[in-house]
XYZ file of C-alpha atoms in Angstrom:
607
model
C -155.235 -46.733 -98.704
C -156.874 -43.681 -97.314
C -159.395 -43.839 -94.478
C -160.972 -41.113 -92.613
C -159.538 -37.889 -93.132
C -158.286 -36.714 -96.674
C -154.790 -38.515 -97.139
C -154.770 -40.418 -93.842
C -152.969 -43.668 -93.963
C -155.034 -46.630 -93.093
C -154.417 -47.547 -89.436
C -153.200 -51.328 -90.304
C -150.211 -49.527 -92.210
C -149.518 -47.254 -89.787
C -148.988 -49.729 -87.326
C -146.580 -51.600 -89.835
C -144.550 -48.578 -90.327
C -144.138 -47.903 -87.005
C -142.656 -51.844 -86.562
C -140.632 -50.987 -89.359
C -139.192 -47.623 -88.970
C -138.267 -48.550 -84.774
C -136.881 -52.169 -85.232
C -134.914 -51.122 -88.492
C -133.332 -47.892 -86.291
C -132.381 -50.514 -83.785
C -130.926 -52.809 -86.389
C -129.232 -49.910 -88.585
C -127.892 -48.401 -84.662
C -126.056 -52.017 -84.086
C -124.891 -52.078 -87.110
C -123.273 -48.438 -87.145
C -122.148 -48.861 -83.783
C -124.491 -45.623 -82.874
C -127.095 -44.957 -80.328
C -130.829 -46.247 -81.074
C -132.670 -43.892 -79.449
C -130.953 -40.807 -82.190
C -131.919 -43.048 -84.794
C -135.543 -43.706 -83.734
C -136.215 -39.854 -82.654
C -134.604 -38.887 -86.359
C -136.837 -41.605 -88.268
C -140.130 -40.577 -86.740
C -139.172 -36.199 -86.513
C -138.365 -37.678 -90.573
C -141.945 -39.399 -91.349
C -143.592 -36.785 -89.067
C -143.174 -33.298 -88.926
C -140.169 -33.434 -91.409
C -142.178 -35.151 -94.714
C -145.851 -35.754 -93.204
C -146.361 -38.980 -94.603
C -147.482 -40.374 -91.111
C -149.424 -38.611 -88.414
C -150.284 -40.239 -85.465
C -153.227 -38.156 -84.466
C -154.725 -38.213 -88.089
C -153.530 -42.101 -89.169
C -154.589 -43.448 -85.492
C -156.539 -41.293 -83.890
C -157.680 -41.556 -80.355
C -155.731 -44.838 -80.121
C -152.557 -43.380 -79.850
C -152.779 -42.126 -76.188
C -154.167 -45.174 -74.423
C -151.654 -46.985 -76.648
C -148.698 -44.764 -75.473
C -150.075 -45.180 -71.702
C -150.034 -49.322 -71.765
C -146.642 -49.164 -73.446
C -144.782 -47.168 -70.619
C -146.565 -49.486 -68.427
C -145.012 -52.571 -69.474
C -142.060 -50.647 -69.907
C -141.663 -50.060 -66.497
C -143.073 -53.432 -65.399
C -140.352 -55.035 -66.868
C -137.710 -52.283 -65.257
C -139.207 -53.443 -62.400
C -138.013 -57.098 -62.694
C -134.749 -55.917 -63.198
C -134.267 -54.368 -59.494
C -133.375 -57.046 -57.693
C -132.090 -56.363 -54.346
C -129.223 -58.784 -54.016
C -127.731 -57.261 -57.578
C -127.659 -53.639 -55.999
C -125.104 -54.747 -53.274
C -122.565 -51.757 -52.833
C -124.579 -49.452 -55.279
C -127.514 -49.351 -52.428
C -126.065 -45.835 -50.913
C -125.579 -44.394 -53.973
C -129.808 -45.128 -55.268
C -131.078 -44.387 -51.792
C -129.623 -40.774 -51.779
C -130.432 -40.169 -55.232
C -134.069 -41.030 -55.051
C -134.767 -39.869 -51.315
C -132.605 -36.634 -51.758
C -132.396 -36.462 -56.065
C -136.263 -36.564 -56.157
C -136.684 -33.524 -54.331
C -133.758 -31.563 -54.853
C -134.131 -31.811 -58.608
C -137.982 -30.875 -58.448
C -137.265 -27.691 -56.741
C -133.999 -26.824 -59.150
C -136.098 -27.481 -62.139
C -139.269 -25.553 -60.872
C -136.727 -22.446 -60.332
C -135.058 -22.958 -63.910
C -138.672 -23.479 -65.429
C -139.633 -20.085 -63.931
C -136.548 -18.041 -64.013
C -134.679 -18.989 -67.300
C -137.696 -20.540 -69.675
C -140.122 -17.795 -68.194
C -143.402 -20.256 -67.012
C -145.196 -19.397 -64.288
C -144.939 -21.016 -60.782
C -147.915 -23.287 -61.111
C -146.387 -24.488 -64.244
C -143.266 -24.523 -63.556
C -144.108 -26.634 -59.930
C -146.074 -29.193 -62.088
C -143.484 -29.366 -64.924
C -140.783 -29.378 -62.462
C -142.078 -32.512 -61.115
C -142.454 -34.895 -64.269
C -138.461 -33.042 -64.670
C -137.503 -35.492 -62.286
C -137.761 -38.866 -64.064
C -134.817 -40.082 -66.635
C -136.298 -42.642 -67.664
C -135.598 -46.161 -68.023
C -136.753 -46.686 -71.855
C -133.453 -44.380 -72.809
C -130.801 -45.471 -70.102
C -131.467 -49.259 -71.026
C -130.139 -48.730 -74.601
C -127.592 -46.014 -73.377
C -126.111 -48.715 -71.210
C -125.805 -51.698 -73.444
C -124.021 -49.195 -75.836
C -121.752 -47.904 -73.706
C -120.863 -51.019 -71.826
C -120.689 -49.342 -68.400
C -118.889 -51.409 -65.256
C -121.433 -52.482 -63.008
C -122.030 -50.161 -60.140
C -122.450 -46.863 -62.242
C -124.471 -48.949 -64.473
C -126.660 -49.971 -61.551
C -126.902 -46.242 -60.355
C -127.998 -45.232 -63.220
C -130.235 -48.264 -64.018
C -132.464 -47.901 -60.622
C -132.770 -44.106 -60.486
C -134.402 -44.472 -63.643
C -136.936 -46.654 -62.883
C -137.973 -45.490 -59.555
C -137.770 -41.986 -60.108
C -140.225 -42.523 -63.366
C -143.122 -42.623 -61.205
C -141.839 -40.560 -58.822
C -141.626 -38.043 -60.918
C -145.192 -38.582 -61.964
C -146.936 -38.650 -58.665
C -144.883 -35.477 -58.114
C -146.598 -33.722 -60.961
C -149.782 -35.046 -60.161
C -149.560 -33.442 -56.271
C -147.978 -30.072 -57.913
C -151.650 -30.199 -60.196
C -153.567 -31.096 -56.741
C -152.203 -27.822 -55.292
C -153.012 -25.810 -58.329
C -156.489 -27.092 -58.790
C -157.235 -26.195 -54.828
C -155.393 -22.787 -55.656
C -157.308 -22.307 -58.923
C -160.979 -23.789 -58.026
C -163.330 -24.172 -55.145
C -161.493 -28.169 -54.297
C -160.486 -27.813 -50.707
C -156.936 -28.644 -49.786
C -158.082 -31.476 -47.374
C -159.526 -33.328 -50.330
C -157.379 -32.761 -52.534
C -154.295 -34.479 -49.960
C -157.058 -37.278 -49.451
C -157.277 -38.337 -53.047
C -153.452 -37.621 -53.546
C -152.828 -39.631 -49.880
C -155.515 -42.749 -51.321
C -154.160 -42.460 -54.849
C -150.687 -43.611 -54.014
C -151.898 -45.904 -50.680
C -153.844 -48.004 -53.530
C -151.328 -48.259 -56.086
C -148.815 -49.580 -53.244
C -151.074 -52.292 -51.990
C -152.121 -52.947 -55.535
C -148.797 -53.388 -57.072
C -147.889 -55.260 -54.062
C -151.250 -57.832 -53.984
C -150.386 -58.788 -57.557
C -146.627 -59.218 -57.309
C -147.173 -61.776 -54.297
C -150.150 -63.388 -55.935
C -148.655 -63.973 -59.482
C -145.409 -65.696 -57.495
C -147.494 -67.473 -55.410
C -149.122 -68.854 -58.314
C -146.250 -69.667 -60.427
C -144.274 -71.379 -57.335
C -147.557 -73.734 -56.746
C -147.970 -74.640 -60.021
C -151.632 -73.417 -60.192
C -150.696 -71.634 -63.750
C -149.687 -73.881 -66.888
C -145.932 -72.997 -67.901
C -147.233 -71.754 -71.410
C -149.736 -69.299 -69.833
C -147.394 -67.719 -67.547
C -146.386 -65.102 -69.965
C -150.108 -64.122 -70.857
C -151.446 -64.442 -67.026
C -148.833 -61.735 -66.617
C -149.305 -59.520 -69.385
C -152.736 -59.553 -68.275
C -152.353 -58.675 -64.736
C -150.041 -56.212 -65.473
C -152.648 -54.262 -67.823
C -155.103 -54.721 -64.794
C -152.898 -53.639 -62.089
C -151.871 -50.471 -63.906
C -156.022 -49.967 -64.892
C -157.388 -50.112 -61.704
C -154.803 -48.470 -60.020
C -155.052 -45.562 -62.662
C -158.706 -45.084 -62.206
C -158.320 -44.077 -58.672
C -155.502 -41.217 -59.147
C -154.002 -40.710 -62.366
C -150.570 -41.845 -63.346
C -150.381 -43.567 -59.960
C -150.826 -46.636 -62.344
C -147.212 -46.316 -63.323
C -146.046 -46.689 -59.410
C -148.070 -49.934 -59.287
C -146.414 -51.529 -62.029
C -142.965 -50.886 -60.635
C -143.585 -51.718 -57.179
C -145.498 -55.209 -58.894
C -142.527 -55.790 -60.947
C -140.134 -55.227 -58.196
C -141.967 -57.938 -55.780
C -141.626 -60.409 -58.320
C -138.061 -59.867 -59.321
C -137.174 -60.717 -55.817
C -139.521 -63.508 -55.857
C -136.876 -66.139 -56.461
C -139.234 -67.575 -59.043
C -138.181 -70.575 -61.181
C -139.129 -69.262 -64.081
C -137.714 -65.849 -63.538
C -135.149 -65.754 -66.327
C -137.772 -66.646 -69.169
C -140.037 -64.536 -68.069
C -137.503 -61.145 -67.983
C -136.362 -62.548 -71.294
C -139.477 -62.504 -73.198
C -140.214 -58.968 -71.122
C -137.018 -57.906 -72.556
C -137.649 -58.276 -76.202
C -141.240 -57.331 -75.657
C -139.504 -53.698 -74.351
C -137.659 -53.545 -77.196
C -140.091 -53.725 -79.421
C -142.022 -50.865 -77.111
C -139.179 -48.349 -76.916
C -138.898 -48.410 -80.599
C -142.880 -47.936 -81.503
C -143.197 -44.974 -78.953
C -140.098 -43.016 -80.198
C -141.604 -43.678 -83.033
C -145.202 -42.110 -82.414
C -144.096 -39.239 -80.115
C -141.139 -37.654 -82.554
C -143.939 -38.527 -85.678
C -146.545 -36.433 -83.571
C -144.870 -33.396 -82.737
C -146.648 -30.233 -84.220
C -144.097 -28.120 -86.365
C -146.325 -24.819 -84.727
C -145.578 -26.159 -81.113
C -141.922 -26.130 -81.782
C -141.602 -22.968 -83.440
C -143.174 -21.817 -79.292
C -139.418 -22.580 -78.780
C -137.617 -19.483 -78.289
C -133.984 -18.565 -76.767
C -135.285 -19.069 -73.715
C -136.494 -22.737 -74.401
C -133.028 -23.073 -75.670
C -131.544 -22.019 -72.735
C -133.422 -23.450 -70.142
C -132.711 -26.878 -71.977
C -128.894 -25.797 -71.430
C -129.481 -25.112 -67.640
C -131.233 -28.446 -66.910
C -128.334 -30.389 -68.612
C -125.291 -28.470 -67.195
C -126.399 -26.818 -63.942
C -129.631 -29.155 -62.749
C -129.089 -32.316 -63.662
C -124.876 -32.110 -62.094
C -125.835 -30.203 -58.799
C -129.260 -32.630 -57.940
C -126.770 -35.649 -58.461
C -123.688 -34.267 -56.606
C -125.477 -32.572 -53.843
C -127.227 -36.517 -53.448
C -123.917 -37.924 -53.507
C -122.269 -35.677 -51.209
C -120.180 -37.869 -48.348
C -121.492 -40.873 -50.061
C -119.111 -44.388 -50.344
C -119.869 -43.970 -54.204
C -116.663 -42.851 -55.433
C -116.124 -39.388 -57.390
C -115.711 -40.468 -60.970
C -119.071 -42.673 -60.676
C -120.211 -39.324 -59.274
C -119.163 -37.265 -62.201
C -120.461 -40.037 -64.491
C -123.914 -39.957 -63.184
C -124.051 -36.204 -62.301
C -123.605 -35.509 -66.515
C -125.731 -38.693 -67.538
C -129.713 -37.753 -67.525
C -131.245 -38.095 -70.523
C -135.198 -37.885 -70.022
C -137.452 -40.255 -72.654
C -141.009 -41.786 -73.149
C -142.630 -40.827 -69.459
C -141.720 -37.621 -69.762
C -143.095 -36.433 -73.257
C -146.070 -38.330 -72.481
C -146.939 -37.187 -68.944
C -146.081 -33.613 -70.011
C -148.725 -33.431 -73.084
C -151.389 -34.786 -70.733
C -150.637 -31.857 -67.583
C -150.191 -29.835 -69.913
C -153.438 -29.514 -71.468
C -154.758 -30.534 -68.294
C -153.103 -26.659 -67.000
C -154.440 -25.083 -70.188
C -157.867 -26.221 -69.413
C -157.363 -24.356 -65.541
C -157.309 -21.021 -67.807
C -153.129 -21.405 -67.429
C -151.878 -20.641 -70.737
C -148.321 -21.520 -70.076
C -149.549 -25.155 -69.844
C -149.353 -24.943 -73.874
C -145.642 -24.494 -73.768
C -144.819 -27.923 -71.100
C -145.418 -30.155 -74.439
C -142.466 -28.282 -76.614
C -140.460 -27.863 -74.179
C -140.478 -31.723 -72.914
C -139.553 -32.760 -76.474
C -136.994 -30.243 -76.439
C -135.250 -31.641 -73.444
C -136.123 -34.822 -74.849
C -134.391 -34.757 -78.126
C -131.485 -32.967 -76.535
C -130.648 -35.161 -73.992
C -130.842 -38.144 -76.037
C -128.587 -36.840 -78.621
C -126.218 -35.493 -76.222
C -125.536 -38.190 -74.228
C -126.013 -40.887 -76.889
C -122.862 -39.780 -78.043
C -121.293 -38.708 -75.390
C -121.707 -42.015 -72.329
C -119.224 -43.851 -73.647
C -115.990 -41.540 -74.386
C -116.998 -39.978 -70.971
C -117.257 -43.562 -69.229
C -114.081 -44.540 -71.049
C -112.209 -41.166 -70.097
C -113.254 -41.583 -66.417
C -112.105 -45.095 -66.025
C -115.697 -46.880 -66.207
C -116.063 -49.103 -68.853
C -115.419 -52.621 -69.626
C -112.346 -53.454 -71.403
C -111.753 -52.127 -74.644
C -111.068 -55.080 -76.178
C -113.862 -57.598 -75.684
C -112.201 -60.855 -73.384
C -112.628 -63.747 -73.111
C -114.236 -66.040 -70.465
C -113.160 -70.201 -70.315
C -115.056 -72.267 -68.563
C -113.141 -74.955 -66.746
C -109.666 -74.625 -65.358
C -108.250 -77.577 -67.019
C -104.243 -77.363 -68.614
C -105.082 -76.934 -72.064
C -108.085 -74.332 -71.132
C -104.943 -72.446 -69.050
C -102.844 -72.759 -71.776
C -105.588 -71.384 -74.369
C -105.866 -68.597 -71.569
C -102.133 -67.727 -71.451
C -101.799 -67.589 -74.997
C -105.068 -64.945 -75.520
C -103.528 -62.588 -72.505
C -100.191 -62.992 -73.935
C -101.907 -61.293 -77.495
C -103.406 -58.740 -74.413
C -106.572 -60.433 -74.659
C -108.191 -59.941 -71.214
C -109.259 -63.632 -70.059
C -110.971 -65.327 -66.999
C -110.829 -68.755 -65.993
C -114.054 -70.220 -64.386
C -114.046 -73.200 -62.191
C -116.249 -74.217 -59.410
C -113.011 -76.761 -58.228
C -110.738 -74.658 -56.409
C -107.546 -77.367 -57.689
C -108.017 -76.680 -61.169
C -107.469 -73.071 -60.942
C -104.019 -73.930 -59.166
C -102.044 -73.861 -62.804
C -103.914 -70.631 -63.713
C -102.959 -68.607 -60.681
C -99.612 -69.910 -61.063
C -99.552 -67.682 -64.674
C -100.835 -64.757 -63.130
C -103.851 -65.359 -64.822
C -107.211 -63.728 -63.282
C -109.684 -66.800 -62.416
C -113.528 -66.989 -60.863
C -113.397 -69.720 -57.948
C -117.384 -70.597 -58.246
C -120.262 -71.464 -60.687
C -119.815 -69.075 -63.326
C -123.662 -69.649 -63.574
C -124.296 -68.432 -59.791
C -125.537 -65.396 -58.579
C -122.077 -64.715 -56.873
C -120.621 -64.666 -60.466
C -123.516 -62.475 -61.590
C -122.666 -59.895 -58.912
C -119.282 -60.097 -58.829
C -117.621 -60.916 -62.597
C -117.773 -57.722 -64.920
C -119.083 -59.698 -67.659
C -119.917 -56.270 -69.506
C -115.872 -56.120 -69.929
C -115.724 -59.755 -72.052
C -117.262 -60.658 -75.295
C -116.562 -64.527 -75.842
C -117.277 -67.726 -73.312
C -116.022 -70.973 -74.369
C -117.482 -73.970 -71.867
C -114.537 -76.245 -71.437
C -115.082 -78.806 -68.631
C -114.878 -82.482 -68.644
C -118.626 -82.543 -68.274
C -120.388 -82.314 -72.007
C -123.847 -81.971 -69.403
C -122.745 -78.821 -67.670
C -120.916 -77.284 -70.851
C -124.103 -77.635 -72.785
C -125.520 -75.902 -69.881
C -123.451 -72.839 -69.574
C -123.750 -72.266 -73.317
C -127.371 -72.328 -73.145
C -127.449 -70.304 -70.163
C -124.981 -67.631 -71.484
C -125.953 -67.392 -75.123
C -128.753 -64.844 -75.067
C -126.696 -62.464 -73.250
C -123.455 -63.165 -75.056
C -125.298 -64.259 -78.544
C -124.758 -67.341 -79.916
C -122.541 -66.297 -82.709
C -119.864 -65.667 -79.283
C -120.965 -68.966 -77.228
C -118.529 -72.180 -77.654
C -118.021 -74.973 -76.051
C -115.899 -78.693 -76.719
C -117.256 -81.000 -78.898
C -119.501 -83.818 -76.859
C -119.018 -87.279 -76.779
C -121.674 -89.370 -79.243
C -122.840 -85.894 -80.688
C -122.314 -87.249 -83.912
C -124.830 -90.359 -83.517
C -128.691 -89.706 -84.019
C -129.643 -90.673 -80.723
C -127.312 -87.990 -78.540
C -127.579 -85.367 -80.719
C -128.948 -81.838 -79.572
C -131.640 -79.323 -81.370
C -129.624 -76.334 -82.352
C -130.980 -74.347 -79.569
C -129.245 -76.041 -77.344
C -125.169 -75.818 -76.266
C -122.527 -73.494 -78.308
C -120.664 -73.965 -81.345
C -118.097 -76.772 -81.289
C -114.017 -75.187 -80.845
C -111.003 -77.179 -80.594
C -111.205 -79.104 -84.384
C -113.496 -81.631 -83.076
C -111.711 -83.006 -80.320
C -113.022 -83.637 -76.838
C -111.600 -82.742 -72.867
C -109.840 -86.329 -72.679
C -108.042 -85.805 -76.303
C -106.868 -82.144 -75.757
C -105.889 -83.269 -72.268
C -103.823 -85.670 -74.199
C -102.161 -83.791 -76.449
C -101.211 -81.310 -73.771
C -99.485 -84.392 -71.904
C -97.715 -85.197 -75.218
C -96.246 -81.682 -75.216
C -98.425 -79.983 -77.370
C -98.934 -76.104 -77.215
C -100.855 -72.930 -77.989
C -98.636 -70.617 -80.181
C -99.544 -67.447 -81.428
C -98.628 -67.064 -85.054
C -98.826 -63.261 -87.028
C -100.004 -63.591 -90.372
C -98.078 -61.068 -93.111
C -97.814 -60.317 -97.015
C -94.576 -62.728 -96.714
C -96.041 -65.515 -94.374
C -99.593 -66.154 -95.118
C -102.250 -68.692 -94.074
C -101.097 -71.218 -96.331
C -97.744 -71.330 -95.551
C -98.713 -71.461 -91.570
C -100.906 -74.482 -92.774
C -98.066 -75.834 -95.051
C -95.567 -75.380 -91.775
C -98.189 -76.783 -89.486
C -100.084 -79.447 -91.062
C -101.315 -80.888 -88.036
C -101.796 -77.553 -85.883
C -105.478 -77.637 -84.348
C -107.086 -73.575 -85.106
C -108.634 -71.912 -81.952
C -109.048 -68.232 -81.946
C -108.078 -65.727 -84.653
C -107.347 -61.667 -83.647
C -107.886 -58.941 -85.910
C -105.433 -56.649 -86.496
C -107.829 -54.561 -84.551
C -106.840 -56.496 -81.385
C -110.571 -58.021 -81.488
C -110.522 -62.170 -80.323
C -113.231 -64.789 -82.258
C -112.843 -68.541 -81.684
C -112.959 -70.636 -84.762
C -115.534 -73.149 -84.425
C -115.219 -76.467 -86.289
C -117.388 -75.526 -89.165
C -115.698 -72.259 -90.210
C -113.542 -71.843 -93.369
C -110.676 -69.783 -92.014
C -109.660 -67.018 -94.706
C -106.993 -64.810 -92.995
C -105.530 -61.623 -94.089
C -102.358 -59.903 -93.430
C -102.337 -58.650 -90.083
C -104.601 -61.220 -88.069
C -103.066 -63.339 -85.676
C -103.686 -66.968 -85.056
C -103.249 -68.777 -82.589
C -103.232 -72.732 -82.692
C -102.516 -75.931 -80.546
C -99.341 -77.202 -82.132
C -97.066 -80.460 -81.660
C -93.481 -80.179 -79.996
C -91.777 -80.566 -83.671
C -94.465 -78.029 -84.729
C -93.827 -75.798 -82.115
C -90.411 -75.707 -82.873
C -89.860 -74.511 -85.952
C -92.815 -72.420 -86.473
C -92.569 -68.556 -86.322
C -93.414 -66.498 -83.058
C -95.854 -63.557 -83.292
């Protein structure tokens, strides 16, 4: 349905597209195995410029920019609870230089390139140079769980994102206070004042409502279904308020709020950044979304070879020497250098920030101010293509990534659990054993097999266990409590399609049984800790078995009648468990490997 202007598409519907076109990149990304953020800036440069079925500016009108405002806000609220303090451990250097040296060096690097290669003039090239610095958080977050990064690099890159973003802003906005003394009667003196008050306010701000909202929480003075709301709320006022007194100094109050709380030790700290989480999801997608849809095809054709190459400079020449001269006779080690140093792919903050200076430099009587838009997207679009597809073979060619094939994590040193261990690293699974009793891991250690002495739940196993390099945890303790626990726990990071754990005792009656949301799917063909146990005593054993044209699943059924199923590999080397419920139907080339009696055992063919 039309509304407003001839053709327009009625704002309800434009909303719904939006949803649409951002969650279905994200879904169509997982399932290609390709970067989101290409498939989001393609679907809305598609429905935008590319066929003009949706406009932003014409379909929501003067919406669209507070809209795009509150949505980087929560954005980097929620970046915010991420940075906690105890997480950044040895990767503390490493942020420290890069935001107290980075910040500045890369302001002044892309200020020259702005003026010397894409041709602006200094006010507009000191102004764009400073919303340059950001590399924002709403790219690197998807960048990272695609490329599966090992933790410190991932860290590095993680918390120069989100507090250079409004860094980078308040940067722009004191490069505009210096051209607005330079370009109208405002005396300098003022102009520091409001720049000075600006960013005093949004640090007490930020600061007042990070201690107040965990204050509240700890004391119980908000209901545990309200949390989320009081929070949402306060974050919206918080980022208002601060915003009305210096521009864009909102976005520093945010962070700084989210950071207090994420240190807060709060209770409730894990649902919270989970329901932040999917709420940012949603957010990344719809503002891709709206900024690619709302690009103007006769701003883009402003892009000349000069645009071109400027985007080339910032990529190869600024974005390397800001990160390695921040680095320099660091502890961070040179290929995390290298890795960060060609990672720096700008997003949301920066085409947003950019429109807003520049029509704020246009209206000065600086006409160059008309090119900062185009030229943002241009860096924008490049970057995120670039090193969408390019993280991950350059993280695997350096040495940074999690294991190639996704391992496996057991819970619970126990001898069958180190048997079920020995078997997957035998099939070059990588494994860890988990156990918070130091004994149990004495049969694992004897096999050369890596183990976790601690909580696998703690923060020392949060810090110190690369869970990016494993794909599978199977809770296998002799407490049905605790495994129901860790499954919980561990299943929206994992997902619960690669969360198991050992069938409970009295699951079966009414009375014990659990809501699905609850625990992980049931391994080991039903049986519990004390029956394995047993059948380990009796001399059963894990044995892997290859499947072939000649010897297929039925015959390995037909050999081993009694054989208990618990993990199949694809011929691609990736592990699965086999939960109770699941139909096994195995091809040539998969490998299976089973608990098996001593007779069994015997006569049944090795891998």
């Amino acid at each position: 349905m039309a509304t407003g202007a001839e053709g327009a598409m009625a704002p309800v519907m434009a909303f719904a597209l939006v949803g649409a076109l951002g969650v279905g990149a994200q879904w169509l990304a997982w399932r290609l195995r390709m970067p989101a953020i290409v498939l989001m800036l393609a679907a809305g440069l598609a429905v935008g410029p590319g066929l003009g079925v949706f406009d932003p500016a014409r379909d929501i009108g003067d919406l669209m920019n507070p809209i795009i405002a509150i949505a980087v806000a929560i954005i980097l609220f929620e970046g915010g609870l991420t940075l906690n303090f105890r997480s950044l451990a040895d990767a503390a250097p490493g942020v420290r230089r890069l935001v107290v040296i980075g910040a500045p060096v890369g302001w002044l690097l892309s200020a020259l390139g702005l003026h010397y290669v894409a041709g602006l003039d200094w006010a507009t090239s000191a102004v764009f140079g400073g919303i340059l610095i950001v590399t924002g958080p709403t790219v690197i977050a998807p960048l990272l769980r695609q490329a599966r990064l090992s933790r410190r690099p991932a860290q590095l890159l993680q918390w120069e994102a989100i507090v250079n973003d409004p860094v980078g802003a308040l940067a722009a906005v004191l490069a505009f206070e210096v051209v607005i003394v330079l370009n109208s009667g405002v005396g300098a003196g003022a102009a520091a004042t409001d720049v000075a008050v600006g960013i005093a306010v949004a640090l007490v701000l930020g600061t007042l409502a990070g201690w107040g909202v965990s204050a509240a929480f700890r004391r119980a003075l908000v209901a545990e279904y309200m949390k989320v709301p009081v929070l949402f709320a306060l974050v919206l006022g918080t980022f208002a308020l601060s915003d009305a007194v210096l521009h864009e100094s909102g976005l520093l109050a945010v962070t700084v709020m989210g950071l207090f709380i994420a240190n807060a030790d709060l209770p409730s700290y894990a649902e919270i950044r989970r329901f932040k989480e999917h709420a940012t999801i949603l957010l990344v997608s719809g503002v891709f979304i709206l900024l690619a849809a709302n690009m103007d095809v006769d701003a883009l054709r402003l892009l000349d070879w000069r645009a071109l190459a400027f985007v080339a400079v910032v990529i190869l020449v600024v974005r390397p020497l800001t990160v390695l001269a921040s680095l320099a006779h660091s502890p961070v080690p040179w290929r995390e250098r290298w890795l960060v140093a060609l990672t720096g792919p700008r997003g949301v903050v920066l085409v947003a920030v950019a429109g807003l200076f520049g029509e704020r430099l246009v209206e000065l009587g600086l006409e160059d101010g008309a090119r900062i838009g185009p030229l943002a997207f241009a860096v924008v679009a490049a970057t995120v293509v670039l090193h969408g597809f390019t993280m991950r073979p350059l993280a695997r060619w350096l040495g940074l990534t999690g294991a190639e094939t996704p391992g496996v994590i057991v819970v619970g040193g126990s001898r069958w659990a180190s048997g079920l261990a020995e078997a997957l690293a035998k099939q070059e699974v990588p494994v860890l054993i988990a156990d918070p009793n130091r004994a149990r891991l004495r049969g694992a250690r004897e096999a050369g097999l890596p183990t976790f002495y601690g909580d696998i739940l703690s923060e020392a196993a949060e810090h110190s266990v690369e869970l990016v390099s494993y794909g599978t945890v199977v809770a296998a303790t002799d407490n049905d409590a605790y495994n129901t626990l860790v499954a919980t726990d561990l299943a929206p990071e994992f997902g619960r399609e690669h969360v198991y754990q050992l069938k409970r005792a009295k699951q079966d009656s009414r009375r014990h049984a659990l809501p699905a949301t609850l625990g992980g799917q049931a391994v080991g063909g039903g049986q519990s800790y004390l029956e394995l146990n047993r059948l380990m005593t009796q001399g059963w054993r894990f044995r892997s078995t290859r499947l072939s044209e000649e010897f297929t699943q039925q015959d390995w059924r037909d050999r081993n009648p009694e054989a208990i199923a618990f993990a199949r590999i694809a011929p691609a080397g990736t592990p699965r468990l086999v939960s109770v419920d699941e139909e096994l139907r195995l091809g040539p080339g998969n490998r299976l490997i089973a608990l098996v009696p001593p007779e069994d055992d015997a006569q049944a063919p090795a891998a």
